[in-house]
Coordinates of C-alpha atoms in Angstrom, one line a residue:
X1 CA -51.2 -14.5 -182.3
X2 CA -48.6 -15.0 -184.8
X3 CA -45.1 -14.2 -184.1
X4 CA -45.9 -12.3 -187.8
X5 CA -49.0 -10.5 -186.2
X6 CA -47.3 -9.3 -183.5
X7 CA -44.5 -7.7 -185.4
X8 CA -47.5 -5.8 -187.7
X9 CA -49.4 -4.2 -184.7
X10 CA -45.7 -3.5 -182.9
X11 CA -44.5 -1.6 -186.5
X12 CA -48.2 0.4 -186.8
X13 CA -48.0 1.0 -183.4
X14 CA -44.4 3.1 -183.8
X15 CA -45.5 4.4 -186.7
X16 CA -48.7 5.9 -185.5
X17 CA -47.0 7.5 -182.5
X18 CA -44.7 9.8 -183.6
X19 CA -44.2 10.1 -187.9
X20 CA -41.5 12.6 -189.1
X21 CA -41.0 15.1 -192.0
X22 CA -38.3 17.4 -192.3
X23 CA -40.1 20.1 -193.7
X24 CA -39.2 23.6 -194.4
X25 CA -39.8 26.9 -192.9
X26 CA -42.9 28.5 -195.7
X27 CA -45.6 27.2 -193.2
X28 CA -44.9 29.0 -190.5
X29 CA -45.9 32.2 -189.8
X30 CA -43.4 34.4 -189.3
X31 CA -41.0 32.2 -188.5
X32 CA -37.8 33.8 -188.5
X33 CA -39.2 36.5 -186.0
X34 CA -39.5 33.2 -183.9
X35 CA -36.3 32.7 -181.3
X36 CA -34.5 29.2 -181.3
X37 CA -35.6 26.2 -180.0
X38 CA -39.4 27.8 -180.1
X39 CA -41.1 24.4 -180.0
X40 CA -45.1 25.1 -181.3
X41 CA -47.8 22.9 -182.7
X42 CA -50.4 23.3 -184.9
X43 CA -54.1 24.4 -183.7
X44 CA -57.2 25.7 -185.8
X45 CA -54.3 25.7 -188.8
X46 CA -52.5 28.2 -187.4
X47 CA -49.3 27.8 -184.4
X48 CA -48.8 28.0 -180.6
X49 CA -46.5 27.7 -178.0
X50 CA -46.5 23.9 -176.7
X51 CA -46.8 26.1 -173.0
X52 CA -50.3 26.3 -174.3
X53 CA -50.7 22.9 -175.2
X54 CA -51.6 21.1 -171.6
X55 CA -55.6 23.0 -172.2
X56 CA -56.0 21.3 -175.1
X57 CA -56.4 18.0 -173.9
X58 CA -58.5 18.6 -170.9
X59 CA -60.7 16.0 -172.7
X60 CA -58.2 13.5 -171.9
X61 CA -58.3 12.0 -174.8
X62 CA -55.8 11.0 -176.9
X63 CA -55.0 12.9 -180.1
X64 CA -52.3 12.6 -182.8
X65 CA -50.5 16.5 -183.0
X66 CA -48.5 18.6 -185.7
X67 CA -45.6 19.6 -183.8
X68 CA -42.7 22.1 -184.8
X69 CA -39.4 23.1 -184.1
X70 CA -37.4 26.4 -185.7
X71 CA -34.0 26.6 -185.3
X72 CA -33.3 30.1 -185.8
X73 CA -29.5 31.5 -185.3
X74 CA -28.8 34.6 -187.6
X75 CA -26.2 35.6 -186.4
X76 CA -24.2 31.7 -186.7
X77 CA -21.9 32.8 -189.3
X78 CA -22.9 29.9 -191.3
X79 CA -25.5 27.7 -192.1
X80 CA -26.4 25.5 -188.4
X81 CA -26.6 22.1 -189.0
X82 CA -27.7 20.1 -186.9
X83 CA -29.6 16.5 -185.2
X84 CA -33.3 17.7 -183.1
X85 CA -34.0 14.9 -180.8
X86 CA -37.0 13.6 -180.0
X87 CA -38.1 11.1 -177.2
X88 CA -41.6 10.4 -176.2
X89 CA -43.1 7.9 -173.9
X90 CA -45.7 6.8 -171.3
X91 CA -45.0 7.1 -167.6
X92 CA -47.1 6.3 -164.3
X93 CA -49.8 4.4 -164.1
X94 CA -50.4 3.4 -167.0
X95 CA -47.0 2.6 -167.8
X96 CA -47.9 -1.5 -168.6
X97 CA -45.9 -2.6 -171.8
X98 CA -42.4 -1.9 -171.5
X99 CA -39.5 -3.7 -172.0
X100 CA -38.1 -2.3 -175.2
X101 CA -37.1 0.9 -176.3
X102 CA -38.5 2.1 -180.9
X103 CA -35.1 3.7 -182.9
X104 CA -36.8 5.6 -185.7
X105 CA -34.4 7.2 -188.5
X106 CA -34.8 8.4 -191.5
X107 CA -32.1 7.4 -194.1
X108 CA -30.4 10.7 -194.6
X109 CA -28.8 11.1 -197.4
X110 CA -25.1 13.9 -198.0
X111 CA -25.7 16.9 -198.6
X112 CA -22.7 17.1 -200.7
X113 CA -20.7 13.9 -202.3
X114 CA -17.3 15.9 -201.2
X115 CA -18.2 16.2 -198.1
X116 CA -17.4 13.1 -195.7
X117 CA -17.9 13.5 -192.5
X118 CA -22.0 13.4 -192.4
X119 CA -22.5 9.2 -192.2
X120 CA -25.9 8.1 -192.7
X121 CA -26.1 4.7 -192.0
X122 CA -28.6 2.6 -193.8
X123 CA -30.9 1.9 -190.9
X124 CA -33.9 -0.1 -190.7
X125 CA -37.8 0.7 -190.0
X126 CA -39.1 -0.7 -187.6
X127 CA -35.7 -2.5 -184.8
X128 CA -35.6 -1.6 -181.2
X129 CA -33.5 -2.3 -178.1
X130 CA -34.0 -3.5 -175.0
X131 CA -34.7 -0.9 -172.1
X132 CA -31.3 -2.1 -170.0
X133 CA -29.4 -1.7 -173.0
X134 CA -30.7 1.1 -174.4
X135 CA -30.1 3.2 -170.6
X136 CA -26.6 1.2 -170.5
X137 CA -24.8 3.0 -173.7
X138 CA -26.9 6.0 -173.0
X139 CA -26.9 6.6 -169.4
X140 CA -22.9 5.5 -168.8
X141 CA -21.7 4.3 -171.8
X142 CA -22.0 1.1 -171.1
X143 CA -22.4 -1.6 -173.8
X144 CA -25.2 -4.3 -172.4
X145 CA -25.8 -6.3 -175.4
X146 CA -23.7 -6.8 -178.1
X147 CA -26.0 -7.0 -180.7
X148 CA -28.5 -4.4 -179.6
X149 CA -24.8 -2.6 -179.3
X150 CA -24.8 -3.4 -182.7
X151 CA -28.2 -1.8 -183.7
X152 CA -27.4 1.7 -181.7
X153 CA -24.1 2.0 -183.5
X154 CA -26.0 1.9 -186.6
X155 CA -29.2 3.9 -185.6
X156 CA -26.5 6.8 -184.4
X157 CA -25.0 9.5 -187.2
X158 CA -22.2 11.7 -187.3
X159 CA -23.2 14.8 -188.7
X160 CA -21.4 18.7 -189.7
X161 CA -21.6 20.1 -186.4
X162 CA -21.3 24.0 -185.6
X163 CA -17.6 24.8 -185.4
X164 CA -16.7 22.8 -188.7
X165 CA -15.9 19.8 -187.3
X166 CA -17.5 16.1 -187.8
X167 CA -19.2 15.3 -184.9
X168 CA -21.1 11.8 -183.3
X169 CA -24.9 11.7 -182.8
X170 CA -23.6 9.7 -180.2
X171 CA -20.1 12.1 -179.2
X172 CA -20.0 11.2 -175.3
X173 CA -16.8 14.4 -175.3
X174 CA -18.6 16.4 -172.3
X175 CA -18.9 19.7 -172.9
X176 CA -16.8 20.9 -170.4
X177 CA -14.6 19.4 -167.8
X178 CA -14.1 21.7 -165.1
X179 CA -17.1 23.0 -164.9
X180 CA -19.3 20.8 -163.7
X181 CA -20.5 20.7 -167.1
X182 CA -20.5 16.8 -168.4
X183 CA -23.3 16.6 -170.3
X184 CA -22.6 15.1 -174.4
X185 CA -24.4 14.7 -176.5
X186 CA -24.8 11.3 -175.7
X187 CA -26.1 11.8 -172.3
X188 CA -29.1 14.0 -174.2
X189 CA -31.0 11.1 -175.4
X190 CA -30.5 9.3 -171.6
X191 CA -34.9 8.9 -170.8
X192 CA -33.1 9.0 -166.9
X193 CA -33.5 14.2 -166.7
X194 CA -30.8 13.5 -163.7
X195 CA -28.9 11.9 -166.5
X196 CA -29.7 15.2 -169.3
X197 CA -28.7 17.8 -166.9
X198 CA -25.3 16.6 -165.1
X199 CA -24.0 14.0 -167.9
X200 CA -23.0 10.4 -167.9
X201 CA -21.8 8.7 -164.4
X202 CA -18.9 6.8 -164.3
X203 CA -18.8 3.3 -166.2
X204 CA -18.2 1.9 -162.6
X205 CA -20.9 2.5 -160.9
X206 CA -23.0 1.1 -164.3
X207 CA -21.8 -2.5 -163.3
X208 CA -23.4 -2.2 -160.2
X209 CA -27.0 -2.0 -161.7
X210 CA -27.0 1.8 -160.3
X211 CA -29.9 4.1 -162.6
X212 CA -31.2 1.0 -164.2
X213 CA -34.3 0.6 -162.8
X214 CA -35.9 4.6 -163.8
X215 CA -37.0 2.9 -166.8
X216 CA -39.0 0.5 -165.1
X217 CA -41.7 2.8 -164.4
X218 CA -41.8 4.4 -168.6
X219 CA -43.3 2.3 -171.3
X220 CA -43.5 2.7 -175.1
X221 CA -40.4 5.0 -175.5
X222 CA -39.5 5.6 -178.5
X223 CA -36.7 7.5 -179.7
X224 CA -36.1 9.4 -183.3
X225 CA -33.2 11.3 -185.1
X226 CA -34.4 14.3 -187.6
X227 CA -31.5 15.6 -189.1
X228 CA -32.3 19.7 -190.4
X229 CA -30.5 21.9 -192.4
X230 CA -30.4 25.7 -191.3
X231 CA -30.7 28.0 -194.7
X232 CA -28.2 31.4 -195.4
X233 CA -30.3 33.5 -192.8
X234 CA -30.1 30.8 -190.0
X235 CA -33.4 29.6 -190.1
X236 CA -33.9 25.6 -190.1
X237 CA -37.9 24.0 -188.8
X238 CA -39.1 20.4 -188.6
X239 CA -41.8 19.6 -188.4
X240 CA -43.2 16.0 -186.6
X241 CA -46.7 13.8 -185.4
X242 CA -46.6 12.4 -182.6
X243 CA -50.2 10.5 -181.0
X244 CA -50.6 12.8 -177.2
X245 CA -52.1 9.8 -174.6
X246 CA -53.5 10.1 -170.8
X247 CA -49.2 8.9 -169.3
X248 CA -47.8 10.8 -172.2
X249 CA -44.5 12.4 -172.4
X250 CA -43.1 14.3 -175.2
X251 CA -39.2 16.0 -175.3
X252 CA -36.4 16.9 -177.3
X253 CA -33.1 18.4 -177.8
X254 CA -31.3 20.3 -180.3
X255 CA -27.9 18.7 -180.6
X256 CA -26.6 21.9 -181.4
X257 CA -27.9 24.8 -179.7
X258 CA -26.1 26.6 -177.3
X259 CA -26.5 28.7 -175.2
X260 CA -22.9 31.1 -174.9
X261 CA -20.0 27.6 -174.9
X262 CA -23.1 25.3 -173.3
X263 CA -26.0 23.4 -174.5
X264 CA -29.0 24.7 -173.6
X265 CA -31.9 22.6 -171.7
X266 CA -33.9 19.6 -172.2
X267 CA -37.5 20.7 -173.5
X268 CA -40.5 18.2 -172.8
X269 CA -44.6 18.1 -172.1
X270 CA -46.6 16.1 -170.2
X271 CA -49.8 15.1 -170.0
X272 CA -51.6 16.5 -167.2
X273 CA -51.6 14.2 -164.3

């Protein structure tokens, strides 16, 4: 197969696996009554919680599923802006196409020209980085390859966080140094659940290769960044599609959702084994 054909096929796979769109909540009945962080899937014209998704794939057939994420924080004094992070891939015996991580992001514009906080560098479709580069950066803040490092830097954005300040989507500042809360925006991008749960490890260990082997059983990895902006009532919805198939998983993180002072846990769904 020619290089041009290979790139074309790769691009089609990337687009088909997790095409995403930003939407308001008009199409989701009762969205304002849902809890912050509700994750739904579309069924027969309505919406059901993702906890009910597993029986829908009992026949073992791959299918495209439409999901919705609801941010709902009416008690916040200002309309929340945030980033929804969507990670997909294949694990287990079906994980045969390993090697690179696909990066997907829309080219957003600033909501207001006067706000210099938001930064969305132009990012072309079809961009990928090596697994090692992706994992070293988000697990250890280590740049393993200069070219991939530049791609990751362009992929990430800066947005107006809930405290009113600018925050990069790859900000590595831990939530707290003194309460065993070392999670950060950057660690939430990790495909290693332990890193997402506890935060990044020391850079010192990265030079010895610790943690790099975790990514090997994962294939067809893709990471998508979606911006959301809540309305005056604190409500926002993000609707996106993903192709589910045997061995597949999907994980989401809202970088600005909090329980008290700390960020909430990653939500995930995996194809039943």
